[in-house]
Amino acid sequence: MRRPWRAVLIPVAFGTLLSTQGSALADPLGGGSRRALATGAVQEFKQSSSGGENPPAGVQPQGGGTGWDVKWWDEFNGTSVDWGTKWRGNSSSLPDNGRGNKGNQQLEYHLDRNCQEKDGAVTITAKRENHTSPSGTDYTWTSCLLTSTGSSGYTFKHAFIESRAKLTYNVKDANGKPVSDKRGFWPAFWTWQADGVNSWQETDVYEQYSDNPRKLHLTSHAGSGGGCQPTLGFDPGDGFHTYGADISPSGTRFYIDGKLVCTVAGTPSENTNIIEDLYVYSRPGLEPNPATVSAQKSVDYVRVWQR
């Protein structure tokens, strides 16, 4: 689906860090419709803490200035994911039990066990393994997602959201050896309309297609929409970097490591929630190397501020 939009690209002093290219595609690589409209009961705005795993006192979003109050977070400093209290492992964006979407060129079915929290981060592992969903659909990969719609979950319309993450790394074969061909993985940090909202309210803070790991897709699919495609001067799988979006009533501003890289007019008109994921892409020629059996994404923290 194509959506009209206008983007304002901001020159950035990253050296060779990035260049930008506009895009009006919901799926920049031409895949099918990525998500389905949310259904179910309306979820009201809620605030939640993190059981003592607090961010540093007074911490502000990188590049976002001051005057922000942190409203929701997970520092991932525990020994297990806060399923139910903070996160849920299924999303209304995926039509097969909230955990699979083969019609969107995805190979994976999402299982909570593929998210492991330890050593100050949550790691999502995509695995080449057969799994049959309750609908009877067969999958050849499993992975995991986290969405902020647990029993004490969090939804918002406008906020500054930020994640520090390491994208598509530890791509390995059956013998545990590295596979240099990293194609086939599709990690993202994004928002999706809250339960009960039946209009498209998505903001992609980043999407990465791992065949071209240094190129990210930053897109608003809400209101007037808009987006850009920065090419980074580093591989996001070599270490942790911060990715943020200031989603305001007047538009959306995207940040990488605290640098403003793109400003667009799009902004949601309804409440949304957060999703962290690692999809496995099935488009011919871009699917995982036959030798690849696993890959990972790790997230150091997720934080949300409002003024």
GROMACS .gro file of C-alpha atoms in nm:
model
  307
    1MET     CA    1   0.000   0.000   0.000
    2ARG     CA    2   0.128   0.344  -0.089
    3ARG     CA    3   0.051   0.644   0.128
    4PRO     CA    4   0.102   1.013   0.037
    5TRP     CA    5   0.349   1.196   0.256
    6ARG     CA    6   0.598   1.478   0.280
    7ALA     CA    7   0.934   1.438   0.448
    8VAL     CA    8   1.179   1.704   0.563
    9LEU     CA    9   1.530   1.560   0.565
   10ILE     CA   10   1.771   1.711   0.815
   11PRO     CA   11   2.144   1.739   0.735
   12VAL     CA   12   2.335   1.545   1.002
   13ALA     CA   13   2.699   1.574   1.104
   14PHE     CA   14   2.764   1.200   1.119
   15GLY     CA   15   3.063   1.208   0.884
   16THR     CA   16   2.998   0.898   0.676
   17LEU     CA   17   2.723   0.787   0.908
   18LEU     CA   18   2.423   0.821   0.683
   19SER     CA   19   2.255   0.943   0.369
   20THR     CA   20   1.879   0.964   0.326
   21GLN     CA   21   1.631   0.858   0.063
   22GLY     CA   22   1.257   0.907   0.081
   23SER     CA   23   1.009   0.620   0.064
   24ALA     CA   24   0.631   0.603   0.039
   25LEU     CA   25   0.601   0.227   0.083
   26ALA     CA   26   0.447   0.053   0.382
   27ASP     CA   27   0.686  -0.232   0.305
   28PRO     CA   28   0.997  -0.070   0.151
   29LEU     CA   29   1.093  -0.395  -0.024
   30GLY     CA   30   0.758  -0.446  -0.186
   31GLY     CA   31   0.614  -0.721   0.034
   32GLY     CA   32   0.249  -0.772   0.119
   33SER     CA   33   0.040  -0.582   0.367
   34ARG     CA   34   0.247  -0.594   0.683
   35ARG     CA   35  -0.022  -0.581   0.949
   36ALA     CA   36  -0.393  -0.626   1.016
   37LEU     CA   37  -0.616  -0.377   1.197
   38ALA     CA   38  -0.643  -0.427   1.573
   39THR     CA   39  -0.956  -0.577   1.722
   40GLY     CA   40  -1.080  -0.634   2.076
   41ALA     CA   41  -1.160  -0.424   2.378
   42VAL     CA   42  -1.031  -0.070   2.405
   43GLN     CA   43  -0.730  -0.041   2.636
   44GLU     CA   44  -0.713   0.278   2.838
   45PHE     CA   45  -0.394   0.476   2.902
   46LYS     CA   46  -0.199   0.328   3.190
   47GLN     CA   47   0.133   0.394   3.358
   48SER     CA   48   0.359   0.122   3.489
   49SER     CA   49   0.691   0.100   3.670
   50SER     CA   50   0.952  -0.170   3.633
   51GLY     CA   51   0.975  -0.344   3.968
   52GLY     CA   52   1.286  -0.162   4.089
   53GLU     CA   53   1.466  -0.174   3.755
   54ASN     CA   54   1.459   0.203   3.722
   55PRO     CA   55   1.630   0.418   3.460
   56PRO     CA   56   1.886   0.671   3.586
   57ALA     CA   57   1.724   0.955   3.779
   58GLY     CA   58   1.630   1.242   3.551
   59VAL     CA   59   1.743   1.065   3.234
   60GLN     CA   60   1.627   1.245   2.918
   61PRO     CA   61   1.583   1.111   2.563
   62GLN     CA   62   1.893   1.138   2.347
   63GLY     CA   63   1.859   1.443   2.125
   64GLY     CA   64   1.519   1.536   2.265
   65GLY     CA   65   1.621   1.817   2.495
   66THR     CA   66   1.501   1.851   2.853
   67GLY     CA   67   1.174   1.876   3.041
   68TRP     CA   68   1.066   1.518   2.980
   69ASP     CA   69   0.919   1.287   3.244
   70VAL     CA   70   0.983   0.916   3.201
   71LYS     CA   71   0.647   0.739   3.209
   72TRP     CA   72   0.717   0.378   3.121
   73TRP     CA   73   1.028   0.168   3.078
   74ASP     CA   74   1.202  -0.163   3.096
   75GLU     CA   75   1.574  -0.171   3.171
   76PHE     CA   76   1.586  -0.551   3.127
   77ASN     CA   77   1.804  -0.592   3.436
   78GLY     CA   78   1.618  -0.896   3.566
   79THR     CA   79   1.641  -1.266   3.499
   80SER     CA   80   1.316  -1.314   3.307
   81VAL     CA   81   1.086  -1.111   3.085
   82ASP     CA   82   0.794  -0.943   3.264
   83TRP     CA   83   0.530  -1.132   3.069
   84GLY     CA   84   0.177  -1.027   3.153
   85THR     CA   85   0.275  -0.742   3.384
   86LYS     CA   86   0.468  -0.540   3.126
   87TRP     CA   87   0.486  -0.729   2.796
   88ARG     CA   88   0.274  -0.961   2.589
   89GLY     CA   89   0.411  -1.203   2.328
   90ASN     CA   90   0.125  -1.178   2.079
   91SER     CA   91   0.008  -0.876   1.879
   92SER     CA   92  -0.304  -0.783   1.685
   93SER     CA   93  -0.068  -0.691   1.400
   94LEU     CA   94  -0.022  -1.065   1.332
   95PRO     CA   95  -0.336  -1.251   1.211
   96ASP     CA   96  -0.237  -1.607   1.309
   97ASN     CA   97  -0.307  -1.617   1.684
   98GLY     CA   98  -0.120  -1.288   1.716
   99ARG     CA   99   0.206  -1.471   1.652
  100GLY     CA  100   0.239  -1.542   1.279
  101ASN     CA  101   0.184  -1.366   0.946
  102LYS     CA  102   0.287  -1.584   0.651
  103GLY     CA  103   0.084  -1.364   0.417
  104ASN     CA  104   0.331  -1.084   0.488
  105GLN     CA  105   0.632  -1.287   0.368
  106GLN     CA  106   0.723  -1.386   0.724
  107LEU     CA  107   0.863  -1.731   0.797
  108GLU     CA  108   0.850  -1.717   1.177
  109TYR     CA  109   0.602  -1.801   1.450
  110HIS     CA  110   0.660  -1.612   1.775
  111LEU     CA  111   0.720  -1.807   2.096
  112ASP     CA  112   0.784  -1.641   2.433
  113ARG     CA  113   1.067  -1.883   2.509
  114ASN     CA  114   1.275  -1.722   2.233
  115CYS     CA  115   1.306  -1.401   2.441
  116GLN     CA  116   1.563  -1.433   2.720
  117GLU     CA  117   1.643  -1.159   2.971
  118LYS     CA  118   1.985  -1.167   3.135
  119ASP     CA  119   2.305  -0.964   3.167
  120GLY     CA  120   2.114  -0.636   3.141
  121ALA     CA  121   1.940  -0.698   2.810
  122VAL     CA  122   1.665  -0.902   2.649
  123THR     CA  123   1.780  -1.112   2.355
  124ILE     CA  124   1.543  -1.229   2.082
  125THR     CA  125   1.659  -1.542   1.900
  126ALA     CA  126   1.521  -1.647   1.564
  127LYS     CA  127   1.564  -2.021   1.510
  128ARG     CA  128   1.523  -2.244   1.208
  129GLU     CA  129   1.281  -2.500   1.352
  130ASN     CA  130   0.945  -2.640   1.250
  131HIS     CA  131   0.639  -2.527   1.442
  132THR     CA  132   0.266  -2.573   1.380
  133SER     CA  133   0.038  -2.297   1.510
  134PRO     CA  134  -0.303  -2.365   1.671
  135SER     CA  135  -0.460  -2.278   1.334
  136GLY     CA  136  -0.274  -2.571   1.176
  137THR     CA  137  -0.034  -2.345   0.984
  138ASP     CA  138   0.321  -2.480   0.952
  139TYR     CA  139   0.621  -2.254   1.006
  140THR     CA  140   0.989  -2.326   0.943
  141TRP     CA  141   1.124  -2.063   1.185
  142THR     CA  142   1.040  -1.939   1.534
  143SER     CA  143   1.121  -1.605   1.693
  144CYS     CA  144   0.975  -1.375   1.960
  145LEU     CA  145   0.819  -1.031   1.994
  146LEU     CA  146   0.741  -0.805   2.287
  147THR     CA  147   0.448  -0.564   2.286
  148SER     CA  148   0.355  -0.325   2.567
  149THR     CA  149   0.001  -0.452   2.605
  150GLY     CA  150   0.031  -0.673   2.910
  151SER     CA  151  -0.224  -0.672   3.193
  152SER     CA  152  -0.071  -0.349   3.324
  153GLY     CA  153   0.044  -0.247   2.977
  154TYR     CA  154   0.105   0.092   2.829
  155THR     CA  155  -0.056   0.281   2.544
  156PHE     CA  156  -0.007   0.640   2.429
  157LYS     CA  157  -0.080   0.878   2.146
  158HIS     CA  158   0.216   1.116   2.166
  159ALA     CA  159   0.548   1.053   2.343
  160PHE     CA  160   0.924   1.027   2.293
  161ILE     CA  161   1.013   0.658   2.267
  162GLU     CA  162   1.367   0.525   2.267
  163SER     CA  163   1.539   0.188   2.253
  164ARG     CA  164   1.905   0.097   2.280
  165ALA     CA  165   1.959  -0.214   2.072
  166LYS     CA  166   2.194  -0.435   1.876
  167LEU     CA  167   2.041  -0.552   1.548
  168THR     CA  168   2.083  -0.879   1.353
  169TYR     CA  169   2.395  -1.040   1.493
  170ASN     CA  170   2.517  -1.391   1.584
  171VAL     CA  171   2.402  -1.525   1.249
  172LYS     CA  172   2.515  -1.889   1.278
  173ASP     CA  173   2.506  -2.227   1.107
  174ALA     CA  174   2.417  -2.565   1.257
  175ASN     CA  175   2.772  -2.603   1.391
  176GLY     CA  176   2.757  -2.271   1.573
  177LYS     CA  177   2.990  -2.105   1.325
  178PRO     CA  178   2.927  -1.751   1.191
  179VAL     CA  179   2.752  -1.714   0.857
  180SER     CA  180   2.875  -1.404   0.674
  181ASP     CA  181   2.561  -1.384   0.460
  182LYS     CA  182   2.319  -1.216   0.701
  183ARG     CA  183   2.017  -1.184   0.474
  184GLY     CA  184   1.667  -1.284   0.577
  185PHE     CA  185   1.609  -1.098   0.906
  186TRP     CA  186   1.377  -0.804   0.968
  187PRO     CA  187   1.411  -0.649   1.316
  188ALA     CA  188   1.203  -0.346   1.409
  189PHE     CA  189   1.111  -0.110   1.692
  190TRP     CA  190   0.770   0.038   1.622
  191THR     CA  191   0.425   0.132   1.744
  192TRP     CA  192   0.092  -0.023   1.652
  193GLN     CA  193  -0.263   0.083   1.727
  194ALA     CA  194  -0.389  -0.017   2.070
  195ASP     CA  195  -0.649  -0.288   2.115
  196GLY     CA  196  -0.986  -0.165   1.995
  197VAL     CA  197  -0.846   0.101   1.759
  198ASN     CA  198  -0.947   0.020   1.402
  199SER     CA  199  -0.738   0.268   1.208
  200TRP     CA  200  -0.376   0.244   1.095
  201GLN     CA  201  -0.161   0.423   1.355
  202GLU     CA  202   0.187   0.276   1.297
  203THR     CA  203   0.521   0.450   1.352
  204ASP     CA  204   0.840   0.258   1.260
  205VAL     CA  205   1.125   0.400   1.469
  206TYR     CA  206   1.337   0.166   1.260
  207GLU     CA  207   1.306  -0.137   1.037
  208GLN     CA  208   1.615  -0.320   0.914
  209TYR     CA  209   1.637  -0.570   0.628
  210SER     CA  210   1.955  -0.759   0.709
  211ASP     CA  211   2.066  -0.815   0.348
  212ASN     CA  212   2.146  -0.441   0.356
  213PRO     CA  213   2.211  -0.398   0.729
  214ARG     CA  214   2.334  -0.038   0.725
  215LYS     CA  215   2.016   0.095   0.561
  216LEU     CA  216   1.727   0.161   0.800
  217HIS     CA  217   1.366   0.250   0.721
  218LEU     CA  218   1.213   0.516   0.948
  219THR     CA  219   0.846   0.573   0.870
  220SER     CA  220   0.522   0.720   0.997
  221HIS     CA  221   0.214   0.542   0.863
  222ALA     CA  222  -0.024   0.771   1.054
  223GLY     CA  223  -0.199   1.085   0.938
  224SER     CA  224   0.006   1.254   0.666
  225GLY     CA  225   0.273   0.985   0.694
  226GLY     CA  226   0.632   1.026   0.579
  227GLY     CA  227   0.971   0.865   0.619
  228CYS     CA  228   1.335   0.835   0.520
  229GLN     CA  229   1.594   0.565   0.466
  230PRO     CA  230   1.929   0.656   0.624
  231THR     CA  231   2.239   0.458   0.531
  232LEU     CA  232   2.458   0.431   0.840
  233GLY     CA  233   2.834   0.449   0.867
  234PHE     CA  234   2.830   0.149   1.102
  235ASP     CA  235   2.675  -0.195   1.112
  236PRO     CA  236   2.397  -0.190   1.374
  237GLY     CA  237   2.482  -0.552   1.452
  238ASP     CA  238   2.834  -0.465   1.569
  239GLY     CA  239   2.719  -0.295   1.889
  240PHE     CA  240   2.442  -0.114   2.075
  241HIS     CA  241   2.302   0.215   1.944
  242THR     CA  242   2.001   0.426   2.040
  243TYR     CA  243   1.699   0.468   1.814
  244GLY     CA  244   1.429   0.716   1.909
  245ALA     CA  245   1.124   0.901   1.783
  246ASP     CA  246   0.958   1.214   1.917
  247ILE     CA  247   0.595   1.148   1.819
  248SER     CA  248   0.425   1.483   1.875
  249PRO     CA  249   0.093   1.641   1.773
  250SER     CA  250   0.275   1.839   1.501
  251GLY     CA  251   0.467   1.547   1.346
  252THR     CA  252   0.736   1.288   1.412
  253ARG     CA  253   1.112   1.337   1.449
  254PHE     CA  254   1.347   1.040   1.421
  255TYR     CA  255   1.681   1.016   1.605
  256ILE     CA  256   1.980   0.782   1.583
  257ASP     CA  257   2.235   0.806   1.866
  258GLY     CA  258   2.082   1.141   1.960
  259LYS     CA  259   2.112   1.293   1.612
  260LEU     CA  260   1.799   1.416   1.435
  261VAL     CA  261   1.790   1.240   1.097
  262CYS     CA  262   1.438   1.291   0.967
  263THR     CA  263   1.124   1.498   1.033
  264VAL     CA  264   0.784   1.409   0.887
  265ALA     CA  265   0.430   1.539   0.917
  266GLY     CA  266   0.271   1.206   1.017
  267THR     CA  267   0.143   1.160   1.371
  268PRO     CA  268  -0.110   0.920   1.523
  269SER     CA  269  -0.465   1.025   1.602
  270GLU     CA  270  -0.534   0.729   1.834
  271ASN     CA  271  -0.353   0.539   2.110
  272THR     CA  272  -0.073   0.300   2.021
  273ASN     CA  273   0.156   0.051   2.194
  274ILE     CA  274   0.521  -0.048   2.150
  275ILE     CA  275   0.657  -0.354   1.969
  276GLU     CA  276   1.012  -0.494   1.964
  277ASP     CA  277   1.061  -0.785   1.722
  278LEU     CA  278   1.288  -0.994   1.503
  279TYR     CA  279   1.100  -1.116   1.195
  280VAL     CA  280   1.235  -1.364   0.940
  281TYR     CA  281   1.186  -1.249   0.582
  282SER     CA  282   1.078  -1.490   0.307
  283ARG     CA  283   1.101  -1.283  -0.011
  284PRO     CA  284   1.283  -1.493  -0.277
  285GLY     CA  285   1.649  -1.400  -0.292
  286LEU     CA  286   1.633  -1.222   0.042
  287GLU     CA  287   1.537  -1.518   0.263
  288PRO     CA  288   1.798  -1.659   0.507
  289ASN     CA  289   2.098  -1.838   0.363
  290PRO     CA  290   2.027  -2.214   0.358
  291ALA     CA  291   2.319  -2.261   0.598
  292THR     CA  292   2.177  -2.017   0.854
  293VAL     CA  293   1.995  -2.168   1.152
  294SER     CA  294   1.978  -1.875   1.396
  295ALA     CA  295   2.021  -1.501   1.447
  296GLN     CA  296   1.969  -1.259   1.734
  297LYS     CA  297   1.871  -0.907   1.830
  298SER     CA  298   1.932  -0.763   2.178
  299VAL     CA  299   1.767  -0.469   2.354
  300ASP     CA  300   1.935  -0.290   2.644
  301TYR     CA  301   1.632  -0.080   2.738
  302VAL     CA  302   1.303   0.067   2.619
  303ARG     CA  303   1.196   0.406   2.760
  304VAL     CA  304   0.898   0.634   2.705
  305TRP     CA  305   0.878   1.003   2.804
  306GLN     CA  306   0.604   1.260   2.796
  307ARG     CA  307   0.580   1.630   2.884
   0.00000   0.00000   0.00000
